[in-house]
Short mmCIF file of C-alpha atoms in Angstrom, two decimals:
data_model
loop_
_atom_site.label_atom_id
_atom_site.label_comp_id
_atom_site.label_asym_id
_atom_site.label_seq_id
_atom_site.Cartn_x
_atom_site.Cartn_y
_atom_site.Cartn_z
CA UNK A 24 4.17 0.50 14.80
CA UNK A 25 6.17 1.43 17.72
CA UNK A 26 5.88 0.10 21.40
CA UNK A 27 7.20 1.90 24.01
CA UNK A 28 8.22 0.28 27.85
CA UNK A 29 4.92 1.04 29.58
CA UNK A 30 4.52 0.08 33.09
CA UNK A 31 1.40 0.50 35.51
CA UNK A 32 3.66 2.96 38.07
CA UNK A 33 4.97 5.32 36.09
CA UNK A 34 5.77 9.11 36.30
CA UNK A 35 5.89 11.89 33.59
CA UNK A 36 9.43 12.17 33.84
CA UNK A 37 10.07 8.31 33.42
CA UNK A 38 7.89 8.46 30.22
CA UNK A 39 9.92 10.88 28.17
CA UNK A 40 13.78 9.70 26.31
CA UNK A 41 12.29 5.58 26.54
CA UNK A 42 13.57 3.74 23.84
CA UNK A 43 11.45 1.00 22.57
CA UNK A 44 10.69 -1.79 20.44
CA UNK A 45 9.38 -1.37 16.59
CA UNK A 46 5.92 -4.32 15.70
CA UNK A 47 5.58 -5.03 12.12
CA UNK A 48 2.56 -6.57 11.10
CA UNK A 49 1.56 -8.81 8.20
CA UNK A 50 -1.69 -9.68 7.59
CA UNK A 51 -2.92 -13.22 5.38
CA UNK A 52 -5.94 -13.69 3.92
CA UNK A 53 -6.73 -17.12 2.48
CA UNK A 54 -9.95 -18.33 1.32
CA UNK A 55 -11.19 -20.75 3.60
CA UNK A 56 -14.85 -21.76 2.02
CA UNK A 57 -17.04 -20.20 0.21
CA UNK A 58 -18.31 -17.88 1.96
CA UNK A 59 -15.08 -16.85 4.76
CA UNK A 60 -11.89 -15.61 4.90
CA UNK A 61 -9.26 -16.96 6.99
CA UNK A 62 -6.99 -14.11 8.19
CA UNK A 63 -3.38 -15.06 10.01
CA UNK A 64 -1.75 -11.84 11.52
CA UNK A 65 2.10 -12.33 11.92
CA UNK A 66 3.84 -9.65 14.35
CA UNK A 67 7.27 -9.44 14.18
CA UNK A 68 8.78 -7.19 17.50
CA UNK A 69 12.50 -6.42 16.59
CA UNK A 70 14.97 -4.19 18.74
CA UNK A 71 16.20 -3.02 15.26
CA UNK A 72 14.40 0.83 15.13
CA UNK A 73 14.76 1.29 11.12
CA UNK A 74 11.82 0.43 9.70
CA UNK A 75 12.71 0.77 6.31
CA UNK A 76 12.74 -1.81 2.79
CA UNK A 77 15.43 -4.41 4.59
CA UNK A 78 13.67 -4.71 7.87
CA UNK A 79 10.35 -4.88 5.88
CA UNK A 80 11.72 -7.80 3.30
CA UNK A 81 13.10 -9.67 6.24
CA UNK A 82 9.41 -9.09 8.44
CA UNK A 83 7.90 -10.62 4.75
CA UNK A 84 10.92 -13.33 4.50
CA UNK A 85 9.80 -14.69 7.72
CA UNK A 86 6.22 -15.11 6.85
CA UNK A 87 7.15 -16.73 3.35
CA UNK A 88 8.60 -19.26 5.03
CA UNK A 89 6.45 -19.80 6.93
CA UNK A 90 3.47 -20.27 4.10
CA UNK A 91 6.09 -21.24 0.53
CA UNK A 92 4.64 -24.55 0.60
CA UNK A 93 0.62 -23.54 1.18
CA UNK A 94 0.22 -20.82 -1.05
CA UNK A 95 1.20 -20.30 -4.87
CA UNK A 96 0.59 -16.56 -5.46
CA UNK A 97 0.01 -13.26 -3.53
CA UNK A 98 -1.56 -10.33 -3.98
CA UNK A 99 -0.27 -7.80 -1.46
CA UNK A 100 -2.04 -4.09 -0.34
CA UNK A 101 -0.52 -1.73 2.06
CA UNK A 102 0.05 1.81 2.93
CA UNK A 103 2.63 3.85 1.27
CA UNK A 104 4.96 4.57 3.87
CA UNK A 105 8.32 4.79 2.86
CA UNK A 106 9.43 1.41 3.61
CA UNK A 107 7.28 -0.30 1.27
CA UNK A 108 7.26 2.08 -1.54
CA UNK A 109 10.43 2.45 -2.73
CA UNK A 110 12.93 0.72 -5.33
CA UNK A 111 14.96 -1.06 -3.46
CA UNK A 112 11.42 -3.79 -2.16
CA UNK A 113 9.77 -3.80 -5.56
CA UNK A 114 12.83 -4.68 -7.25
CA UNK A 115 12.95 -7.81 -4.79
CA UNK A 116 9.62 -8.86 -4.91
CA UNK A 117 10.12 -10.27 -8.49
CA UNK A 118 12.96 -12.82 -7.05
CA UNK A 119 9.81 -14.16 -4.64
CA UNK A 120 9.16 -17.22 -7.39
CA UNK A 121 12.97 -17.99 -7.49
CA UNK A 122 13.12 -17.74 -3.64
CA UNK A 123 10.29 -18.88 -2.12
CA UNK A 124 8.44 -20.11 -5.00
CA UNK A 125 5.30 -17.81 -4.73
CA UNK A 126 4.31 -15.66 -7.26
CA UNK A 127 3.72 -11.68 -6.49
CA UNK A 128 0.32 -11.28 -8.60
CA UNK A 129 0.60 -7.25 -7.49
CA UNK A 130 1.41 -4.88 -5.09
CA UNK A 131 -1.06 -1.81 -4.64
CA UNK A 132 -0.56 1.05 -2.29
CA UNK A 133 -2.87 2.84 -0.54
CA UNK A 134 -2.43 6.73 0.02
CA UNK A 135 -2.07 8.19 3.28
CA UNK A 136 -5.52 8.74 4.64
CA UNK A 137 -6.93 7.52 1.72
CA UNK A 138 -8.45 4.04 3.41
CA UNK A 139 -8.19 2.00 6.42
CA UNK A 140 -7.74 -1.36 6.17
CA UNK A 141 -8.44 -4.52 8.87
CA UNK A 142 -4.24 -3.88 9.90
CA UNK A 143 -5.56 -0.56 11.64
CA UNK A 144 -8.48 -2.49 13.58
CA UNK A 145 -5.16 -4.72 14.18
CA UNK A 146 -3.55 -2.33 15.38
CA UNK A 147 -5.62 -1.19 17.63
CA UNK A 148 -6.29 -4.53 19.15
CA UNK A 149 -2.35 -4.75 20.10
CA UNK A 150 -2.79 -1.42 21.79
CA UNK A 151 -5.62 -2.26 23.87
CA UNK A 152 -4.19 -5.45 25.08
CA UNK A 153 -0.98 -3.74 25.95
CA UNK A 154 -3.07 -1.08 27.75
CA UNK A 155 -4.85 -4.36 29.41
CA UNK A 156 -1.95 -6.70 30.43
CA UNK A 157 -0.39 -2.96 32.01
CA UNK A 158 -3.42 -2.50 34.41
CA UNK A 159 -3.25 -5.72 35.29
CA UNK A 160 -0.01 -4.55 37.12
CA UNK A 161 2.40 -6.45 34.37
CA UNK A 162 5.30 -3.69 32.80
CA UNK A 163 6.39 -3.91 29.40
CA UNK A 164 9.85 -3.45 30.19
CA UNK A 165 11.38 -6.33 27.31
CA UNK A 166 10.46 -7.72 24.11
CA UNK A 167 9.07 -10.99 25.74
CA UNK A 168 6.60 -8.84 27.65
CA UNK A 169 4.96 -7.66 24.18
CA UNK A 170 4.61 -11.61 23.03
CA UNK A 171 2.56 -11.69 26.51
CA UNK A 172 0.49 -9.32 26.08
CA UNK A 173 -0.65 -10.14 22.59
CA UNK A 174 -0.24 -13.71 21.69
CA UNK A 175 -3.99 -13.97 22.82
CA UNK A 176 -5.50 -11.99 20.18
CA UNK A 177 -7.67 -14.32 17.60
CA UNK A 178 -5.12 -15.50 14.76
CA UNK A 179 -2.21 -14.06 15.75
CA UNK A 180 1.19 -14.96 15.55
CA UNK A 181 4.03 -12.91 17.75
CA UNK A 182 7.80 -13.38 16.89
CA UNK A 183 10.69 -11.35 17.39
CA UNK A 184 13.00 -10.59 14.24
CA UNK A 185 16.25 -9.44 14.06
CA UNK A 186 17.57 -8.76 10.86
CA UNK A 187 20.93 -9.09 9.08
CA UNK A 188 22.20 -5.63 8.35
CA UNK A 189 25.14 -7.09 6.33
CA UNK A 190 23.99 -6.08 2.78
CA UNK A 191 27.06 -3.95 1.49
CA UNK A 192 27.18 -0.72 -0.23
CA UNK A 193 24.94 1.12 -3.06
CA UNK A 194 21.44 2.08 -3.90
CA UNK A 195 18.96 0.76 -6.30
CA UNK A 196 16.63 2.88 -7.90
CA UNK A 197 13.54 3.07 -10.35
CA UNK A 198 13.19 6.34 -11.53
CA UNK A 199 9.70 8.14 -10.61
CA UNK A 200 8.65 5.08 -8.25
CA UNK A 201 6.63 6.98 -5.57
CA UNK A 202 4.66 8.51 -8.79
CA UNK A 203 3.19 4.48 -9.34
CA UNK A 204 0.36 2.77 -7.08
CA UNK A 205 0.55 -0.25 -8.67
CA UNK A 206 2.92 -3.31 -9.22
CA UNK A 207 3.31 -5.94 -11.30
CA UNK A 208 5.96 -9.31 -12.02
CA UNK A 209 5.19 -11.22 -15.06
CA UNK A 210 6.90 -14.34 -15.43
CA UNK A 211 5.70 -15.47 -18.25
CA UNK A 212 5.75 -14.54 -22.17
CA UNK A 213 8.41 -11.50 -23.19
CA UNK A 214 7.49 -9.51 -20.54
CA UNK A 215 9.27 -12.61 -17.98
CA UNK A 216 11.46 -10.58 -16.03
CA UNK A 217 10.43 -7.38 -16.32
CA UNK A 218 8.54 -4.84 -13.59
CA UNK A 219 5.37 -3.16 -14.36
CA UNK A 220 4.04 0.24 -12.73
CA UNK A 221 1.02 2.67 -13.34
CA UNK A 222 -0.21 5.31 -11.64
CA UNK A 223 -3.41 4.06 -10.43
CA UNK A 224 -4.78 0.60 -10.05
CA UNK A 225 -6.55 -1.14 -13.19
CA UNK A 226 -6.22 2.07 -14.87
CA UNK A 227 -3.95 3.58 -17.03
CA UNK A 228 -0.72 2.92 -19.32
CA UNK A 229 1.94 0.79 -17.62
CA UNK A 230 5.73 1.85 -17.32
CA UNK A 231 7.96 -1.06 -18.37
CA UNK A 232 11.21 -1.79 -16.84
CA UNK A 233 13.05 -4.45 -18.77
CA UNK A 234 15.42 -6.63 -17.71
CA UNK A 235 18.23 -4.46 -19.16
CA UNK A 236 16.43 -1.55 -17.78
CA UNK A 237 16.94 -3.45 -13.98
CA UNK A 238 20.51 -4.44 -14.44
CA UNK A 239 21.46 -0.92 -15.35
CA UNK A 240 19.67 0.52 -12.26
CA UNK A 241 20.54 -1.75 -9.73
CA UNK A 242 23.76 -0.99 -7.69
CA UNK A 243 23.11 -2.65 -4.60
CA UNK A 244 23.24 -6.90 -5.14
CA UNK A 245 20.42 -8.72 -4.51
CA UNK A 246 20.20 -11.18 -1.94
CA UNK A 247 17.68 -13.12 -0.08
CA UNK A 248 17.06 -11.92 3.62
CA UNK A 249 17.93 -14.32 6.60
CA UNK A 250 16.77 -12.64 9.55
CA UNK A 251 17.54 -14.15 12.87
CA UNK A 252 13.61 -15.52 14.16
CA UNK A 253 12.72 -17.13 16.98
CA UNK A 254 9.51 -19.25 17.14
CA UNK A 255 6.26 -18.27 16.49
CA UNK A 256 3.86 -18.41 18.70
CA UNK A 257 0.64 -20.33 18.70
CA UNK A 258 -2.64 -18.76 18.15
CA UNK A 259 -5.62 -19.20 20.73
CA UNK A 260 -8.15 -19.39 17.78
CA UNK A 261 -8.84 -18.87 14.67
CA UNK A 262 -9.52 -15.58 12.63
CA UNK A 263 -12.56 -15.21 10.19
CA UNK A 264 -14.19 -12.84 8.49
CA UNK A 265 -16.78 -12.68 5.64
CA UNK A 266 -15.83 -12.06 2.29
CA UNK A 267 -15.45 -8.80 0.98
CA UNK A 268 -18.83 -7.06 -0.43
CA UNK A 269 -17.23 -7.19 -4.31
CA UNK A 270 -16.99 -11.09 -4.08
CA UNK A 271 -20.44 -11.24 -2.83
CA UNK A 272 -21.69 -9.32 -5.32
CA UNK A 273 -19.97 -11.79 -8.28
CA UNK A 274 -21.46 -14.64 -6.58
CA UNK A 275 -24.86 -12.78 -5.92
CA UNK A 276 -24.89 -11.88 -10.27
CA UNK A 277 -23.72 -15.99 -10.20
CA UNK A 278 -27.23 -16.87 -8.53
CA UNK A 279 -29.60 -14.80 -9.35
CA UNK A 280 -32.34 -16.14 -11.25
CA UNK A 281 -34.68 -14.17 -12.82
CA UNK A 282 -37.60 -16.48 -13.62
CA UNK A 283 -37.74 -15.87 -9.57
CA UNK A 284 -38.21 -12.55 -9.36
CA UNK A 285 -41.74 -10.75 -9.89
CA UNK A 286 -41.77 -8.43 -13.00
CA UNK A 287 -41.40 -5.32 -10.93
CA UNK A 288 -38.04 -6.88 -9.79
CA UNK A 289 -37.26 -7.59 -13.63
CA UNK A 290 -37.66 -4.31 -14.36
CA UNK A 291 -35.76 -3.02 -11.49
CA UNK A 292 -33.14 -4.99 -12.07
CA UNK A 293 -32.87 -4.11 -16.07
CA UNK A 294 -32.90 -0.37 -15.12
CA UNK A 295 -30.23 -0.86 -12.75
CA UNK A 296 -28.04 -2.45 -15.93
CA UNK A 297 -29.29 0.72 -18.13
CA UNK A 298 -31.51 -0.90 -19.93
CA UNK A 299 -34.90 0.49 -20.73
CA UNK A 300 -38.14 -1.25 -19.78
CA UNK A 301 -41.44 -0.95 -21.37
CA UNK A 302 -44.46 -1.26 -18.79
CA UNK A 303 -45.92 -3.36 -21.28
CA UNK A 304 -44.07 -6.03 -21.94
CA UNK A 305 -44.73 -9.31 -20.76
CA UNK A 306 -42.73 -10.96 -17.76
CA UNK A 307 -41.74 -14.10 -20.19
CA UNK A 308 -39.79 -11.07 -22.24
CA UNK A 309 -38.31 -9.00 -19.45
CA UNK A 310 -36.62 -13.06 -18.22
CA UNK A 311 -35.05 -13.10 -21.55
CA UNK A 312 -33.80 -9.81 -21.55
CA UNK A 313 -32.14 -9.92 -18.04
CA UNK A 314 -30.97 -13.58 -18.86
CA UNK A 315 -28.69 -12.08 -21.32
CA UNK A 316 -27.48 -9.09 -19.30
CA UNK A 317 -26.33 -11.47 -16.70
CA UNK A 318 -24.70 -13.61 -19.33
CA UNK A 319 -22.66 -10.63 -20.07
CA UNK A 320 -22.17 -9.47 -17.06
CA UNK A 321 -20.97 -12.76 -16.10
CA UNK A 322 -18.48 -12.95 -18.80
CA UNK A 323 -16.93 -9.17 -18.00
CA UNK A 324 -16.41 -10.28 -14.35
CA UNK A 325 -14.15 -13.27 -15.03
CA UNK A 326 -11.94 -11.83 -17.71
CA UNK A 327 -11.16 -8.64 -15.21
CA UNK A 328 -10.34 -11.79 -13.03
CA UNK A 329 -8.89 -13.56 -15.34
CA UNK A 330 -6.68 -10.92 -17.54
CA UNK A 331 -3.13 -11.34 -17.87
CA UNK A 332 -0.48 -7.68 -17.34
CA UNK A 333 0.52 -8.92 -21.15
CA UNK A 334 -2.04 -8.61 -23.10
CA UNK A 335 -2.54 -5.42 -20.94
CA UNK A 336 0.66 -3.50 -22.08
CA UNK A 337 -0.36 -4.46 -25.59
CA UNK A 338 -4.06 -3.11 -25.65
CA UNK A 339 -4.65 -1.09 -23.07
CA UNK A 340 -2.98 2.02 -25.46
CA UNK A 341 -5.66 0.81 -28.09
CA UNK A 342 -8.20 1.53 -25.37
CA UNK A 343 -7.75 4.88 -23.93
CA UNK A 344 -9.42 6.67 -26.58
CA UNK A 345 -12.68 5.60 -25.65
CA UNK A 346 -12.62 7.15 -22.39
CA UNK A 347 -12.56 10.44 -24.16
CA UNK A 348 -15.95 10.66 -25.03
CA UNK A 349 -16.38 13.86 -22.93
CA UNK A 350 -15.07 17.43 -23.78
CA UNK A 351 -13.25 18.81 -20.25
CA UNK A 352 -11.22 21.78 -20.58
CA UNK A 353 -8.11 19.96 -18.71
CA UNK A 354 -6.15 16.86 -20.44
CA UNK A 355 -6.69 13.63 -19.46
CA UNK A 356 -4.49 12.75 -16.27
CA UNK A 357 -3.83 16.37 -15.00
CA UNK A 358 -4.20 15.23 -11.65
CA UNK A 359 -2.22 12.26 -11.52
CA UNK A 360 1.03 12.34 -9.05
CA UNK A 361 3.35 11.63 -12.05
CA UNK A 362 2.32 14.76 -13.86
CA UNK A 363 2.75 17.20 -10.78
CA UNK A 364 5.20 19.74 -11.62
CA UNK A 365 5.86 21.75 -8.58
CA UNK A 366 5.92 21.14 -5.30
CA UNK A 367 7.63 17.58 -5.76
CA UNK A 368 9.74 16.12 -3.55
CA UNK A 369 14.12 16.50 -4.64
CA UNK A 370 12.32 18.88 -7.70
CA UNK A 371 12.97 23.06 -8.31
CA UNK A 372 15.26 25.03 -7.43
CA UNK A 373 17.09 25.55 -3.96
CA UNK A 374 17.75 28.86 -2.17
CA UNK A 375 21.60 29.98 -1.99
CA UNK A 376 23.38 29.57 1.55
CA UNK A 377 23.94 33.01 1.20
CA UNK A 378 20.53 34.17 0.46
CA UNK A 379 19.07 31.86 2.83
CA UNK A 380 20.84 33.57 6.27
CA UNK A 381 20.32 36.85 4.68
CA UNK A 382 16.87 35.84 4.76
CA UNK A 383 17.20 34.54 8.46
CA UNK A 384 18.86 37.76 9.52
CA UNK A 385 15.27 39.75 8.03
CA UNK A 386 13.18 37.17 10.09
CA UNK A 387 14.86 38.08 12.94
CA UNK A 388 15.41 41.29 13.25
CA UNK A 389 11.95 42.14 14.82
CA UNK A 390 12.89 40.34 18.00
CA UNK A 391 14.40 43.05 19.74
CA UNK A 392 11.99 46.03 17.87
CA UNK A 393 8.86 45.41 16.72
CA UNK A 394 9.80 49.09 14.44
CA UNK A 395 12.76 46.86 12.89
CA UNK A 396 10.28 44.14 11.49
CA UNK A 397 10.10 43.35 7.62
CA UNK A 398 7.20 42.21 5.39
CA UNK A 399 7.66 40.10 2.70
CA UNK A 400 7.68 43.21 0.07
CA UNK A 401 10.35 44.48 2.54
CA UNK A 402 12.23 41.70 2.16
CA UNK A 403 11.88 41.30 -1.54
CA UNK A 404 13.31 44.88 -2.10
CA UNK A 405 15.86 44.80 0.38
CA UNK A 406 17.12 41.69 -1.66
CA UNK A 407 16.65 43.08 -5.19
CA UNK A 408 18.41 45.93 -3.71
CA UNK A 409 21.24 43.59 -2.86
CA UNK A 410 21.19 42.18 -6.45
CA UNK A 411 21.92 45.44 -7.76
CA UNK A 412 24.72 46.39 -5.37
CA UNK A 413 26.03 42.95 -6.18
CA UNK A 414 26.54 41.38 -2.81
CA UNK A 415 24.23 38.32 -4.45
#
């Protein structure tokens, strides 16, 4: 997010060529009891305008430090802006454990305009205050004035962050990253060490990159951030919010007890799992029935909890050819990111120079007469023509 200097007299000629400050935000969920979720937002304002991996490690540095002795594992969803997807971040997410000791459980990003998440309703809360403390008659004309106007929003946290550029030369890379929505780290087993990407969350084959993999594609060391940070400040209360509709639906197949429910609710319930009722069988049978569905159902829900990346990479292949069970004329993960073929970003092939101002010249030359004007099949002959008479 970017702030600009705002300030409650201002004219349309002061507002344009402003430089101003960049606000990262990180936001923490912990789980405070059973049924609430304690959320901590962290903003970090930073006269440093490049918001790319670096500042982003350093923003995350400062909140690890912050939490390395409260908290044992993360699991960490954001947008996929270019300065969280990329190489350079998810290859230093799996020194977190060595660093701070926290384990990175994953990393999933969201697609542009694919979901918003409580950071926009953040967001927006930051602007309105700033909007607020301005008509109060207050100008945001320095990076203390931004800590002002915030630091009374529920649960957050305002610091400013200045990170050390000081990294040397080089660039990691992990070839097709931006194809891959999620992340993992193992640290344990034979995958210890290694990275683990796929294109969409839960789903799908995993790309491996080995430790020998890593050392071959990183060029750039490794070393733990150590922005300059000045004090966080205090927050004026605390942040809760109930937990997500998922979790109360694991709790909700948790309590449910069907020698409670009426046998119109047994059946409803049954049909819901796919499982076909007769209208005359007793209640006492429809319990037992549902009993055992929940059992199940019970059982599925902690071990997709529960499952370790591992055993993943090793059966997940095995598992794939189930999902095949219907006949559909295109193969299975056409429309996946990774299997795009044109239009993809550094891909194809790039016009000549020499074509391209030849081109120019034909786009131009109706300015002056509308009579001179070319088409595109005017343009396509004029350069085959060209081809022929060998001036391309």
């Amino acid at each position: 997010m970017k702030i600009l200097p705002k300030s409650a007299r201002e004219t349309k000629q002061d507002w344009f060529g402003k430089n101003g400050w960049t606000l990262h935000s990180v936001l923490v969920y912990t789980k405070h009891n059973s049924s609430k979720l304690k959320v901590q937002a962290f903003d970090h304002w930073s006269a440093d305008m490049r918001q790319d991996s670096w500042f982003t490690a350093s923003s995350l540095h400062a909140v690890m430090e912050l939490l390395k002795n409260t908290i044992k594992s993360v699991i960490i969803m954001s947008n996929n802006g270019s300065h969280y997807h990329n190489a350079d971040l998810m290859i230093i997410m799996g020194y977190w454990p060595k660093w701070y000791g926290i384990q990175v459980e994953k990393w999933v990003f969201l697609e542009a305009g694919e979901a918003k998440t409580t950071i926009d309703s953040h967001h927006a809360q930051i602007s309105h205050a700033i909007n607020r403390y301005v008509r109060l008659g207050f100008d945001i004309s320095e990076g203390q004035d931004i800590e002002n106007a915030i630091q009374n929003i529920r649960g957050t946290s305002v610091a400013n962050l200045k990170p050390n550029r000081d990294r040397g030369s080089g660039k990691n890379s992990l070839p097709g990253n931006s194809n891959w929505f999620e992340w993992q780290w193992p640290t344990t087993e034979k995958l210890a060490g290694s990275i683990l990407a796929r294109a969409i969350p839960n789903i799908g084959n995993w790309k491996v990159f080995s430790p020998a993999d890593l050392e071959k594609l990183c060029k750039k060391d490794i070393c733990k951030p150590n922005p300059e940070i000045s004090i966080h400040t205090t927050p004026c209360s605390d942040w809760e919010i109930s937990i997500p509709n998922a979790t109360r639906k694991f709790l909700f197949i948790e309590n449910l007890n069907p020698t409670r429910l009426n046998k119109k609710n047994l059946i409803k319930e049954l049909n819901l799992r796919g499982i076909e009722t007769n209208e005359k069988e007793n209640r006492r049978t429809l319990i037992s029935n549902l009993e055992i569905q929940l059992e199940t159902d019970i059982k599925n829900a902690k071990l997709c909890r529960d499952i370790n990346p591992d055993v993943l990479v090793e059966k997940i292949n095995m598992s794939n050819d189930r999902l095949n069970t219907v006949n559909f004329p295109l193969p299975s993960g056409w429309a996946l990111k990774e299997m795009q073929k044109y239009g993809k970003k550094g891909a194809g092939k790039r016009i000549a120079k020499k074509v391209r101002k030849i081109l120019e010249g034909y786009f131009l030359a109706g300015n002056a007469d509308k009579i001179d004007r070319y088409t595109v099949q005017d343009m396509y002959q004029a350069l085959q023509q060209r081809v022929l008479e060998g001036d391309i």
